[in-house]
Amino acid sequence: MAQSGFNDQDKDFEWSEMLRSFYFRGRLVLARLWWVIVLCLAIGISIQWFKQSQRKPVYQSNAQMVIDGQVTIPEGARYQEVFLNFFGTQIKLMNSQQVKERAEQRVAALHPELKPVYVHVSVLQSVDASAFDLSAVGEEPKYVSAYLDAVMHEFLAYKEERRNQTTEKFFLTIMEKVLEKQAEIEDLEEQKLNFQRSNNIVFITEQGNNAGSYLAELNNQRAGLRTEIRILNSMGHEKDTNLDALTESKLSSLDNGYERAKRQVEQLRAERDEFAIYMKPAHPKIRRLNQEIERQANLLNIFRRQTLGQLEDRRKQLEAELVNLDAIIADWEIKALKFSTLLAEFGRLNSRLESAKAVHARLLASIDSIDITQNTHQETISILEYASVAYPVVMDKNKQIALGALMGLMMGSGILAMVSMLDTRIVSAEDIGARYTPPVLGVIPLQQQKKGARLQLLQPGDDRVMFAESCRNIRSSLLFMDLDGKRPQMIVLTSSVPAEGKSTLASNLGITLAFAQSRTLLVDADLRRGRIHTEFDITVTPGLAELIEDPSLTLEDVTIQTETENLHVIPCGDYPERPGELLLSKRFEELLALMRSRYDYVIFDCPPVLATDDTPSFATKADAVIFMVRSNYTRSGQIKSSLDILELRGVQVDGFVLNFVDTRQPSHYYYYNRYNDYYNYRAKKKDPVKDKAKFSAS
């Protein structure tokens, strides 16, 4: 849950940063091209003023129409005014092309002496009443008034015609439906009469009822026969030479002799069992009882076979009766189905006939209501005030100026938006990170100073806290830059075009390295327009050009110790005729080796890449190349071209430094507002009395 909330916060922050970035870019474009807005405002106002000055005088006439309220119509009438979107519908009708054409024809017929002109009619709903306010504007005053009156009259006439056409069309449709239903009723009545002629409905109804009752009785009989046959089928199956209980019961009920023989056998067995207690099985009396028991058992078998034969005959008789009964039921089912089919057909004819008569009655009622509606005045809108005498319309100067200014502002904003979209100037570190692979080593904030004044170099305890911290940040990036396991010693500073602040950065970077107790040498390698000597207010000669050209000069002869401890400077010297060849000479390579042996860091202020070929050739000898970019000045195309040139020489840029960054842009504004007190804590002078009072209050 906590992680989810963190992501949502980041998302909101990115949106706010994006909006701030758009706003900041818009301010930059507006600050640079503010005159475009002023020019577009002037053009828009001028065009609008010229259009109004060339326009012919126009006249306006006003009128009003009112809604009369609810219409009372006789009971049973079906007319109803539709009030859903009523006002909007009426306004559309008044402004319709049909009404306009009819109004023009009416004016031409009633006032042939008037010259037709274009008239603009506007209709508005009254705010405090159920009425319409109409106004007409045109160049001819009399024609304008006549045209507005004609619009109101033709609007009412057009509505009446539309209503009559709708009513007449509806009436004709209803009459057509009435005739269709009447023909349908006659046809159904003819079919019903023919059916009754062919079939006796009373007889069919009575026969259908009788057939149903008789079929129910026959089905009951069939069910009884099937039950008895099922019982007989289950009788007579022997199990261990004994009859089942159902067969035994049936035998006992059919023949009394069987029952007597059965009791005699049981009695003899009882006597035998009694004598067997004290007599042997071979005793004559027991043998006589066994013979008697056997004789009675044979008699029982005879009774059983006779009875089973009777049952089998009975079952066959019942099956024959069931077959005969099934045939009779099938015949009667056909008869019953025939009767029910005839009755259903007759019922369907009756139902269709009654339905058609009901629809026919409703259609006749609708015709009656239409007749009542046609005789009723149905118009709910009437003319309250006819067109007034047309009066001249005075041009509202303030409105025209405001309209022209709005048009100019929109045009200027569009131009600035297009320019902003096409502008490829680098504004923030995010722009560099989005376009190029090398990292941004640092960002130098814009320092406010008087026009033409030189930016002062860093001093110990400098009050320009953000500026000093930015230079230290670049120094730290260099100190901890791991190039093949070692720190860069010989560092080249360059840019794509002049005036990007690389000389100032080279000077302040050298100072910050010297502050870190590193022996630092700052070399002005721009032999065409070097200006390191102006930064430190030193002589320009002898310098690097003389050191390379004159073998008698040593490194100590041209090296100048600055006011900053551990920082030495070699100016560019007198501008030579062929500076590019000097930087490629063997003498310069020997000097580079000597510089590397005597100093911890050697910083070269080189010319812009796109201005000369000096830097791409010399940069191959450096340990690190820092590329300077000026915010809101350097274009991305210039940087890309410079990087391509360096890459062709086998030089990879190790990082960017963004200079002249406005602290009001989103990325700087965010941190500056939050940590400004922290940066400036040392610069603030403490008041012991106030501090003590604050401590006591807390």
XYZ file of C-alpha atoms in Angstrom:
698
model
C 0.000 0.000 0.000
C 2.852 2.373 0.869
C 4.606 1.669 -2.396
C 1.438 2.374 -4.346
C 1.042 5.753 -2.688
C 4.647 6.609 -3.483
C 4.104 5.896 -7.168
C 0.972 8.038 -7.269
C 2.907 10.918 -5.722
C 5.645 10.618 -8.335
C 3.044 10.620 -11.086
C 1.448 13.828 -9.766
C 4.875 15.408 -9.450
C 5.752 14.600 -13.067
C 2.534 16.190 -14.287
C 3.219 19.356 -12.324
C 6.788 19.463 -13.608
C 5.607 19.067 -17.186
C 3.127 21.933 -16.810
C 5.796 24.116 -15.238
C 8.143 23.271 -18.123
C 5.536 24.290 -20.728
C 4.868 27.494 -18.847
C 8.569 28.306 -18.592
C 9.209 27.652 -22.286
C 6.271 29.875 -23.141
C 7.742 32.661 -21.045
C 11.088 32.315 -22.787
C 9.506 32.528 -26.221
C 7.339 35.455 -25.152
C 10.324 37.295 -23.671
C 12.209 36.874 -26.945
C 9.350 37.468 -29.374
C 7.033 39.767 -27.410
C 6.944 42.138 -30.357
C 5.069 39.448 -32.363
C 2.116 39.714 -29.960
C 2.175 43.509 -30.159
C 2.371 43.413 -33.953
C -0.484 40.903 -34.230
C -2.644 42.973 -31.853
C -2.052 46.034 -33.986
C -2.804 44.118 -37.187
C -5.999 42.581 -35.746
C -7.321 45.939 -34.505
C -6.447 47.626 -37.795
C -8.149 44.971 -39.899
C -11.299 45.045 -37.776
C -11.400 48.846 -37.817
C -10.906 48.912 -41.601
C -13.704 46.373 -42.143
C -16.113 48.384 -40.030
C -15.132 51.677 -41.670
C -15.828 50.218 -45.135
C -19.175 48.739 -44.127
C -22.313 50.475 -45.293
C -24.662 51.869 -42.620
C -27.195 49.331 -41.399
C -30.611 49.692 -39.796
C -32.385 47.592 -37.200
C -36.059 46.887 -36.578
C -37.533 45.057 -33.570
C -40.724 43.042 -33.046
C -42.182 40.608 -30.525
C -44.324 37.484 -30.606
C -46.041 36.034 -27.549
C -47.296 32.585 -26.539
C -51.043 32.779 -25.899
C -51.115 29.897 -23.425
C -53.161 26.685 -23.396
C -55.712 26.027 -26.133
C -59.127 24.784 -25.005
C -60.625 22.267 -27.420
C -63.797 20.170 -27.228
C -63.792 16.886 -25.407
C -62.671 14.018 -27.570
C -60.378 16.092 -29.799
C -56.892 14.628 -30.254
C -54.930 17.805 -31.071
C -52.045 18.587 -28.705
C -49.251 21.158 -28.984
C -45.860 19.581 -28.269
C -44.000 21.708 -25.684
C -40.881 19.572 -25.460
C -38.059 21.851 -26.743
C -40.839 24.217 -27.763
C -38.891 27.491 -27.817
C -35.904 26.061 -29.662
C -38.170 24.463 -32.265
C -40.069 27.693 -32.924
C -36.834 29.684 -33.263
C -35.550 27.154 -35.801
C -38.762 27.485 -37.793
C -38.558 31.283 -37.791
C -34.982 31.114 -39.123
C -35.721 28.349 -41.642
C -35.035 28.867 -45.328
C -38.701 28.234 -46.234
C -39.912 31.094 -44.015
C -37.228 33.439 -45.391
C -38.137 32.695 -49.004
C -41.846 33.144 -48.312
C -41.114 36.439 -46.501
C -39.140 37.740 -49.490
C -42.012 36.818 -51.817
C -44.541 38.504 -49.500
C -42.551 41.760 -49.370
C -42.104 41.683 -53.144
C -45.884 41.251 -53.610
C -47.005 43.872 -51.051
C -44.202 46.413 -51.561
C -42.881 46.152 -55.107
C -41.325 49.617 -54.830
C -38.809 48.471 -52.166
C -35.391 47.306 -53.310
C -34.583 43.820 -51.962
C -31.501 43.675 -49.724
C -30.043 41.038 -47.434
C -31.629 41.113 -43.993
C -30.294 39.228 -40.997
C -33.011 38.124 -38.583
C -32.225 37.013 -35.038
C -34.769 35.457 -32.672
C -34.258 35.190 -28.920
C -36.426 33.901 -26.113
C -37.475 36.587 -23.655
C -35.854 36.224 -20.261
C -38.823 37.284 -18.118
C -41.777 36.205 -20.315
C -43.010 33.446 -22.600
C -42.320 35.482 -25.705
C -39.894 35.838 -28.606
C -37.838 38.970 -29.289
C -37.153 39.422 -33.003
C -34.724 41.842 -34.602
C -33.834 42.418 -38.254
C -30.720 44.205 -39.533
C -30.224 45.429 -43.099
C -29.126 48.335 -45.268
C -32.599 49.622 -46.325
C -34.735 50.767 -43.326
C -38.176 50.388 -44.945
C -37.350 46.996 -46.415
C -36.036 45.813 -43.038
C -39.322 46.650 -41.256
C -41.456 45.129 -44.012
C -39.313 42.011 -44.107
C -39.597 41.495 -40.328
C -43.397 41.766 -40.480
C -43.430 39.336 -43.387
C -41.296 36.847 -41.419
C -43.818 36.797 -38.548
C -46.844 36.427 -40.832
C -45.240 33.731 -42.963
C -44.074 31.876 -39.866
C -47.674 31.643 -38.617
C -48.930 30.691 -42.075
C -46.218 28.108 -42.511
C -47.088 26.505 -39.164
C -50.775 26.413 -40.072
C -50.030 24.800 -43.432
C -47.766 22.213 -41.850
C -50.434 21.409 -39.277
C -53.159 21.095 -41.917
C -50.945 18.945 -44.094
C -50.168 16.701 -41.155
C -53.838 16.470 -40.169
C -54.947 15.752 -43.734
C -52.270 13.140 -44.182
C -53.230 11.554 -40.901
C -56.927 11.619 -41.895
C -56.213 9.935 -45.231
C -54.109 7.289 -43.519
C -56.870 6.585 -40.991
C -59.495 6.366 -43.729
C -57.339 3.916 -45.649
C -57.002 1.778 -42.523
C -60.776 1.972 -41.925
C -61.518 0.717 -45.429
C -58.985 -2.084 -45.049
C -60.522 -3.188 -41.737
C -64.027 -2.969 -43.160
C -63.076 -5.233 -46.062
C -61.396 -7.608 -43.622
C -64.540 -7.740 -41.450
C -66.718 -8.531 -44.460
C -64.378 -11.281 -45.565
C -64.300 -12.826 -42.059
C -68.081 -12.714 -41.773
C -68.345 -14.476 -45.170
C -65.903 -17.158 -44.000
C -67.865 -17.631 -40.781
C -71.151 -17.954 -42.699
C -69.693 -20.533 -45.100
C -68.298 -22.531 -42.178
C -71.692 -22.587 -40.443
C -73.325 -23.728 -43.671
C -70.933 -26.642 -43.971
C -70.934 -27.597 -40.284
C -73.656 -27.836 -37.637
C -71.955 -26.022 -34.781
C -74.500 -27.255 -32.174
C -74.111 -30.847 -33.297
C -70.323 -30.572 -33.465
C -70.208 -29.083 -29.955
C -72.468 -31.838 -28.507
C -70.612 -34.624 -30.336
C -67.300 -33.235 -29.197
C -68.406 -33.270 -25.555
C -69.874 -36.813 -25.880
C -66.722 -38.074 -27.608
C -64.612 -36.691 -24.808
C -66.699 -38.360 -22.092
C -66.833 -41.683 -23.945
C -63.086 -41.615 -24.534
C -62.513 -41.056 -20.819
C -64.708 -44.093 -20.003
C -62.903 -46.275 -22.561
C -59.520 -45.232 -21.208
C -60.635 -46.245 -17.717
C -61.677 -49.660 -19.010
C -58.363 -50.089 -20.814
C -56.512 -49.204 -17.655
C -58.472 -51.900 -15.718
C -57.742 -54.565 -18.337
C -54.060 -53.747 -18.391
C -53.924 -53.990 -14.596
C -55.632 -57.415 -14.556
C -53.386 -58.724 -17.356
C -50.325 -57.513 -15.461
C -51.542 -59.451 -12.372
C -52.208 -62.636 -14.378
C -48.788 -62.376 -16.039
C -47.175 -62.332 -12.618
C -49.069 -65.525 -11.512
C -48.159 -69.147 -12.198
C -44.355 -68.749 -12.039
C -43.058 -71.652 -9.860
C -40.200 -71.219 -7.436
C -38.799 -74.457 -5.911
C -41.962 -76.309 -7.089
C -44.076 -74.035 -4.911
C -46.496 -71.368 -6.181
C -45.981 -67.817 -5.094
C -48.370 -66.273 -2.619
C -50.398 -64.464 -5.314
C -51.064 -67.661 -7.295
C -51.879 -69.557 -4.134
C -54.423 -66.942 -3.137
C -56.028 -67.093 -6.578
C -56.314 -70.905 -6.439
C -57.938 -70.791 -3.017
C -60.548 -68.314 -4.196
C -61.451 -70.205 -7.397
C -61.938 -73.817 -6.131
C -63.179 -75.012 -2.726
C -61.930 -78.614 -3.399
C -58.375 -77.292 -3.610
C -58.758 -75.693 -0.238
C -60.187 -78.909 1.343
C -57.361 -81.007 -0.118
C -54.846 -78.552 1.186
C -56.280 -78.738 4.742
C -56.392 -82.576 4.533
C -52.675 -82.646 3.663
C -51.828 -80.402 6.556
C -53.909 -82.514 8.951
C -52.269 -85.785 7.796
C -48.821 -84.259 8.168
C -49.713 -83.188 11.678
C -50.806 -86.734 12.588
C -47.643 -88.197 11.044
C -45.507 -85.817 13.014
C -47.365 -86.753 16.196
C -46.965 -90.517 15.582
C -43.328 -90.041 14.556
C -42.567 -89.124 18.146
C -42.984 -92.654 19.462
C -43.203 -94.705 16.210
C -40.588 -95.678 13.728
C -40.802 -94.585 10.082
C -41.458 -98.144 8.949
C -44.459 -98.499 11.193
C -47.536 -99.464 9.184
C -49.536 -96.550 10.474
C -46.928 -94.011 9.501
C -46.538 -95.640 6.118
C -50.295 -95.466 5.621
C -50.242 -91.738 6.536
C -47.432 -91.096 4.048
C -49.401 -92.790 1.307
C -52.441 -90.697 2.113
C -50.369 -87.528 2.176
C -48.925 -88.385 -1.256
C -52.370 -89.046 -2.660
C -53.663 -85.692 -1.388
C -50.572 -83.915 -2.800
C -51.230 -85.397 -6.204
C -54.761 -84.161 -5.932
C -53.438 -80.660 -5.125
C -51.229 -80.734 -8.225
C -54.206 -81.675 -10.315
C -56.161 -78.732 -8.863
C -53.183 -76.438 -9.501
C -52.780 -77.428 -13.151
C -56.461 -76.989 -13.766
C -56.482 -73.587 -12.078
C -53.401 -72.361 -13.971
C -55.013 -73.408 -17.220
C -58.076 -71.389 -16.340
C -55.896 -68.377 -15.519
C -54.052 -68.635 -18.847
C -57.357 -68.762 -20.701
C -58.502 -65.717 -18.761
C -55.331 -63.789 -19.643
C -55.719 -64.504 -23.350
C -59.334 -63.424 -23.199
C -58.341 -60.141 -21.531
C -55.604 -59.487 -24.098
C -58.095 -59.981 -26.902
C -60.488 -57.583 -25.203
C -57.628 -55.033 -24.801
C -56.753 -55.163 -28.506
C -60.375 -54.630 -29.423
C -60.644 -51.760 -26.922
C -57.513 -50.076 -28.326
C -59.005 -50.104 -31.817
C -62.255 -48.594 -30.532
C -60.331 -45.849 -28.648
C -58.294 -45.029 -31.769
C -61.462 -44.592 -33.818
C -63.018 -42.335 -31.194
C -59.836 -40.279 -30.848
C -59.979 -39.510 -34.581
C -63.602 -38.464 -34.240
C -62.859 -36.293 -31.154
C -59.890 -34.659 -32.915
C -62.047 -33.837 -35.905
C -64.705 -32.218 -33.690
C -62.110 -30.225 -31.690
C -60.412 -29.053 -34.898
C -63.683 -27.765 -36.289
C -64.512 -26.014 -33.011
C -61.017 -24.421 -32.881
C -61.317 -23.157 -36.434
C -64.710 -21.682 -35.663
C -63.275 -20.004 -32.506
C -60.383 -18.548 -34.468
C -62.754 -17.047 -37.022
C -64.790 -15.497 -34.206
C -61.648 -14.082 -32.507
C -60.324 -12.518 -35.715
C -63.718 -11.039 -36.443
C -64.062 -9.495 -32.971
C -60.519 -8.074 -33.101
C -61.122 -6.511 -36.505
C -64.358 -4.961 -35.280
C -62.596 -3.477 -32.220
C -59.849 -1.897 -34.384
C -62.479 -0.602 -36.792
C -64.329 1.051 -33.898
C -61.120 2.779 -32.645
C -60.322 4.065 -36.140
C -63.822 5.532 -36.469
C -63.338 7.283 -33.103
C -60.036 8.756 -34.377
C -61.785 10.134 -37.456
C -64.331 11.836 -35.233
C -61.585 13.467 -33.140
C -59.780 14.656 -36.315
C -62.977 16.324 -37.509
C -63.253 18.155 -34.183
C -59.560 19.214 -34.314
C -59.875 20.631 -37.848
C -62.591 22.970 -36.645
C -60.530 24.176 -33.669
C -58.151 27.192 -33.747
C -54.874 25.621 -32.657
C -52.290 28.427 -32.910
C -50.522 29.150 -29.605
C -48.254 31.987 -30.889
C -49.439 35.406 -32.010
C -47.887 38.760 -32.914
C -47.614 41.045 -29.878
C -45.699 43.942 -31.460
C -45.262 44.496 -35.174
C -41.947 45.589 -36.651
C -40.819 48.992 -35.413
C -39.461 51.745 -37.625
C -35.887 50.803 -38.507
C -33.209 52.935 -36.840
C -29.479 53.152 -37.689
C -27.115 50.861 -35.790
C -24.153 52.682 -34.282
C -20.863 50.780 -34.337
C -19.561 49.899 -30.877
C -15.948 51.052 -31.072
C -14.878 49.330 -27.877
C -16.419 46.081 -29.021
C -14.691 46.265 -32.402
C -11.361 47.080 -30.788
C -11.795 44.185 -28.361
C -12.755 41.848 -31.199
C -9.767 42.915 -33.272
C -7.483 42.572 -30.255
C -8.829 39.093 -29.591
C -8.214 38.085 -33.199
C -4.691 39.506 -33.056
C -3.991 37.791 -29.739
C -5.135 34.461 -31.107
C -3.014 34.922 -34.229
C 0.042 35.945 -32.204
C -0.420 33.081 -29.756
C -0.625 30.662 -32.659
C 2.583 32.047 -34.169
C 4.394 31.833 -30.828
C 3.107 28.294 -30.280
C 4.385 27.287 -33.723
C 7.735 28.963 -33.072
C 7.955 27.234 -29.686
C 7.284 23.848 -31.298
C 9.932 24.467 -33.976
C 12.456 25.961 -31.549
C 15.291 23.497 -30.868
C 17.138 25.552 -28.243
C 18.321 23.593 -25.223
C 16.657 24.924 -22.077
C 17.204 22.407 -19.290
C 19.358 19.455 -18.323
C 16.382 17.220 -19.061
C 16.551 18.309 -22.716
C 20.200 17.203 -22.919
C 19.497 13.897 -21.177
C 16.624 13.166 -23.547
C 18.701 13.806 -26.693
C 22.303 12.773 -25.975
C 24.162 9.928 -24.285
C 26.905 11.789 -22.311
C 25.825 12.838 -18.821
C 25.295 16.370 -17.536
C 28.224 17.091 -15.202
C 26.776 20.307 -13.831
C 24.462 23.259 -14.255
C 25.621 26.883 -13.922
C 22.857 29.307 -12.875
C 22.397 32.636 -14.642
C 24.070 35.507 -12.752
C 22.331 38.872 -12.912
C 24.764 41.708 -13.755
C 24.855 45.045 -15.458
C 24.987 45.112 -19.216
C 28.606 45.043 -20.472
C 29.979 44.230 -17.021
C 32.341 41.239 -16.644
C 31.339 38.392 -14.326
C 33.601 38.343 -11.302
C 35.555 35.149 -10.692
C 35.027 33.046 -7.586
C 36.636 34.215 -4.361
C 37.070 32.473 -1.009
C 33.835 32.959 0.965
C 31.987 34.117 -2.159
C 28.375 35.235 -1.431
C 27.142 33.797 -4.728
C 26.385 30.540 -3.000
C 24.463 28.764 -5.777
C 27.032 29.795 -8.389
C 29.917 28.582 -6.220
C 28.176 25.309 -5.405
C 27.523 24.684 -9.110
C 31.241 25.099 -9.912
C 32.176 22.784 -7.025
C 29.669 20.252 -8.350
C 31.447 20.231 -11.736
C 34.798 19.873 -9.952
C 33.486 16.873 -8.014
C 32.210 15.295 -11.223
C 35.713 15.593 -12.677
C 37.493 14.303 -9.584
C 35.299 11.226 -9.437
C 35.157 10.629 -13.181
C 36.626 7.177 -13.676
C 38.318 6.989 -17.070
C 40.110 3.640 -17.414
C 40.709 3.529 -13.672
C 42.321 6.982 -13.313
C 41.189 10.548 -12.972
C 41.445 12.857 -15.996
C 44.446 15.166 -15.840
C 44.289 17.075 -19.105
C 40.811 18.496 -19.593
C 39.497 20.250 -22.705
C 36.574 22.694 -22.489
C 34.801 23.458 -25.734
C 31.398 24.325 -27.195
C 29.591 24.346 -30.498
C 29.408 28.113 -31.101
C 30.942 31.212 -29.460
C 29.462 33.152 -26.520
C 28.479 30.088 -24.514
C 30.575 31.001 -21.434
C 33.308 28.366 -21.680
C 36.146 30.791 -20.821
C 34.364 31.887 -17.666
C 33.678 28.277 -16.717
C 37.294 27.269 -17.417
C 38.509 30.073 -15.147
C 36.159 29.259 -12.274
C 36.762 25.523 -12.650
C 40.492 26.135 -12.342
C 39.876 28.202 -9.218
C 37.749 25.482 -7.590
C 40.421 22.847 -8.365
C 43.045 25.112 -6.832
C 40.834 25.537 -3.737
C 41.075 21.733 -3.382
C 44.912 22.013 -3.019
C 45.501 20.707 -6.555
C 48.246 22.265 -8.688
C 46.219 23.526 -11.623
C 47.269 25.083 -14.917
C 44.742 26.981 -17.015
C 45.776 27.243 -20.687
C 44.008 29.540 -23.154
C 44.146 27.318 -26.261
C 41.886 29.613 -28.313
C 44.622 31.182 -30.456
C 42.060 33.144 -32.442
C 39.869 34.893 -29.890
C 41.223 33.871 -26.496
C 39.983 35.884 -23.531
C 41.345 34.160 -20.428
C 43.665 37.151 -19.881
C 40.610 39.407 -19.539
C 39.103 37.126 -16.895
C 42.229 37.393 -14.682
C 43.218 40.911 -15.821
C 46.697 39.838 -16.960
C 48.860 40.523 -20.011
C 48.087 38.574 -23.157
C 51.734 38.157 -24.247
C 53.879 36.251 -24.035
C 51.513 33.316 -24.171
C 50.874 29.902 -25.676
C 51.451 31.080 -29.271
C 54.924 32.498 -28.448
C 55.787 29.431 -26.335
C 55.124 27.100 -29.277
C 56.767 29.294 -31.942
C 59.870 30.319 -29.963
C 61.888 27.321 -28.749
C 63.954 29.647 -26.538
C 60.975 30.309 -24.284
C 60.303 27.968 -21.413
C 57.093 27.042 -19.660
C 58.001 29.274 -16.738
C 58.450 32.271 -19.056
C 54.776 32.333 -20.072
C 53.159 30.931 -16.911
C 51.532 33.520 -14.649
C 50.758 32.901 -10.986
C 47.255 34.147 -10.164
C 45.990 35.552 -6.884
C 44.531 32.092 -6.176
C 47.093 29.766 -4.656
C 48.001 26.687 -6.769
C 46.475 28.212 -9.932
C 48.681 29.217 -12.888
C 47.535 30.647 -16.201
C 49.017 30.654 -19.694
C 47.294 33.278 -21.904
C 46.779 32.723 -25.603
C 49.475 35.190 -26.638
C 49.551 37.197 -29.819
C 47.162 35.744 -32.398
C 49.276 33.782 -34.944
C 48.627 33.422 -38.647
C 48.204 29.617 -38.569
C 46.983 28.645 -35.108
C 45.755 25.191 -36.175
C 49.273 24.068 -37.214
C 50.742 25.219 -33.902
C 48.438 22.935 -31.891
C 49.463 19.979 -34.072
C 53.215 20.655 -33.882
C 55.785 18.394 -32.187
C 56.834 21.284 -29.963
C 53.293 21.465 -28.537
C 53.290 17.735 -27.825
C 56.513 18.148 -25.819
C 54.952 21.002 -23.896
C 51.896 18.860 -23.131
C 54.104 16.161 -21.643
C 55.883 18.770 -19.530
C 52.574 20.210 -18.292
C 51.348 16.736 -17.387
C 54.478 16.122 -15.276
C 54.311 19.409 -13.335
C 50.583 19.875 -12.637
C 47.788 17.817 -11.173
C 45.247 19.236 -13.624
C 45.654 21.096 -16.892
C 42.554 22.827 -18.257
C 42.487 23.929 -21.899
C 40.013 26.606 -23.003
C 39.546 25.610 -26.658
C 37.654 27.376 -29.464
C 34.144 26.281 -30.554
C 33.976 23.112 -32.640
C 31.853 24.593 -35.433
C 34.011 27.752 -35.656
C 37.424 26.145 -36.308
C 39.100 22.794 -36.767
C 41.535 23.422 -33.893
C 39.528 21.685 -31.156
C 38.692 18.383 -32.953
C 42.379 17.935 -33.776
C 43.670 18.841 -30.324
C 40.962 17.029 -28.311
C 42.457 13.637 -29.238
C 45.365 14.379 -26.863
C 43.148 15.184 -23.834
C 42.013 12.866 -21.069
C 38.501 14.315 -20.873
C 36.377 16.595 -23.054
C 33.708 18.787 -21.465
C 31.140 20.288 -23.803
C 29.608 23.654 -22.902
C 25.940 24.375 -23.706
C 24.252 27.722 -23.125
C 20.634 27.519 -21.999
C 18.062 29.063 -24.348
C 20.825 29.851 -26.836
C 22.476 26.708 -28.211
C 20.389 24.691 -30.647
C 20.246 20.903 -30.643
C 21.336 20.791 -34.297
C 24.537 22.681 -33.458
C 25.337 20.257 -30.647
C 24.680 17.237 -32.864
C 26.909 18.592 -35.633
C 29.696 19.254 -33.121
C 29.432 15.778 -31.623
C 29.532 14.237 -35.109
C 32.718 16.173 -35.947
C 34.386 15.077 -32.720
C 33.297 11.483 -33.246
C 34.879 11.454 -36.709
C 38.219 12.310 -35.005
C 37.709 9.525 -32.464
C 36.832 11.912 -29.629
C 34.048 11.083 -27.214
C 32.520 13.861 -25.130
C 32.655 12.876 -21.449
C 29.958 15.220 -20.222
C 27.934 18.402 -20.697
C 27.826 21.572 -18.642
C 24.679 23.657 -19.008
C 25.389 27.366 -18.553
C 23.204 30.458 -18.072
C 20.348 28.435 -16.598
C 17.411 30.498 -15.396
C 16.756 29.537 -11.763
C 13.033 30.101 -12.333
C 12.721 27.064 -14.595
C 11.003 24.050 -12.994
C 14.053 21.884 -12.247
C 15.932 24.758 -10.562
C 12.898 26.473 -9.103
C 11.943 23.367 -7.138
C 15.249 22.984 -5.319
C 16.064 26.679 -5.074
C 12.858 27.471 -3.163
C 13.309 24.572 -0.750
C 17.047 24.779 -0.037
C 17.714 28.472 -0.467
C 17.910 28.992 3.293
C 20.389 26.115 3.557
C 22.665 27.522 0.846
C 22.582 31.044 2.276
C 22.855 30.125 5.953
C 26.524 31.096 6.134
C 25.933 34.335 4.268
C 23.292 35.522 6.722
C 24.536 37.740 9.479
C 23.295 36.644 12.838
C 21.732 39.014 15.333
C 22.421 37.664 18.854
C 19.519 39.605 20.367
C 17.000 38.285 17.804
C 18.415 34.766 18.061
C 18.069 34.815 21.808
C 14.489 36.094 21.573
C 13.580 33.386 19.071
C 15.161 30.741 21.323
C 13.195 31.972 24.322
C 9.911 32.013 22.364
C 10.473 28.461 21.180
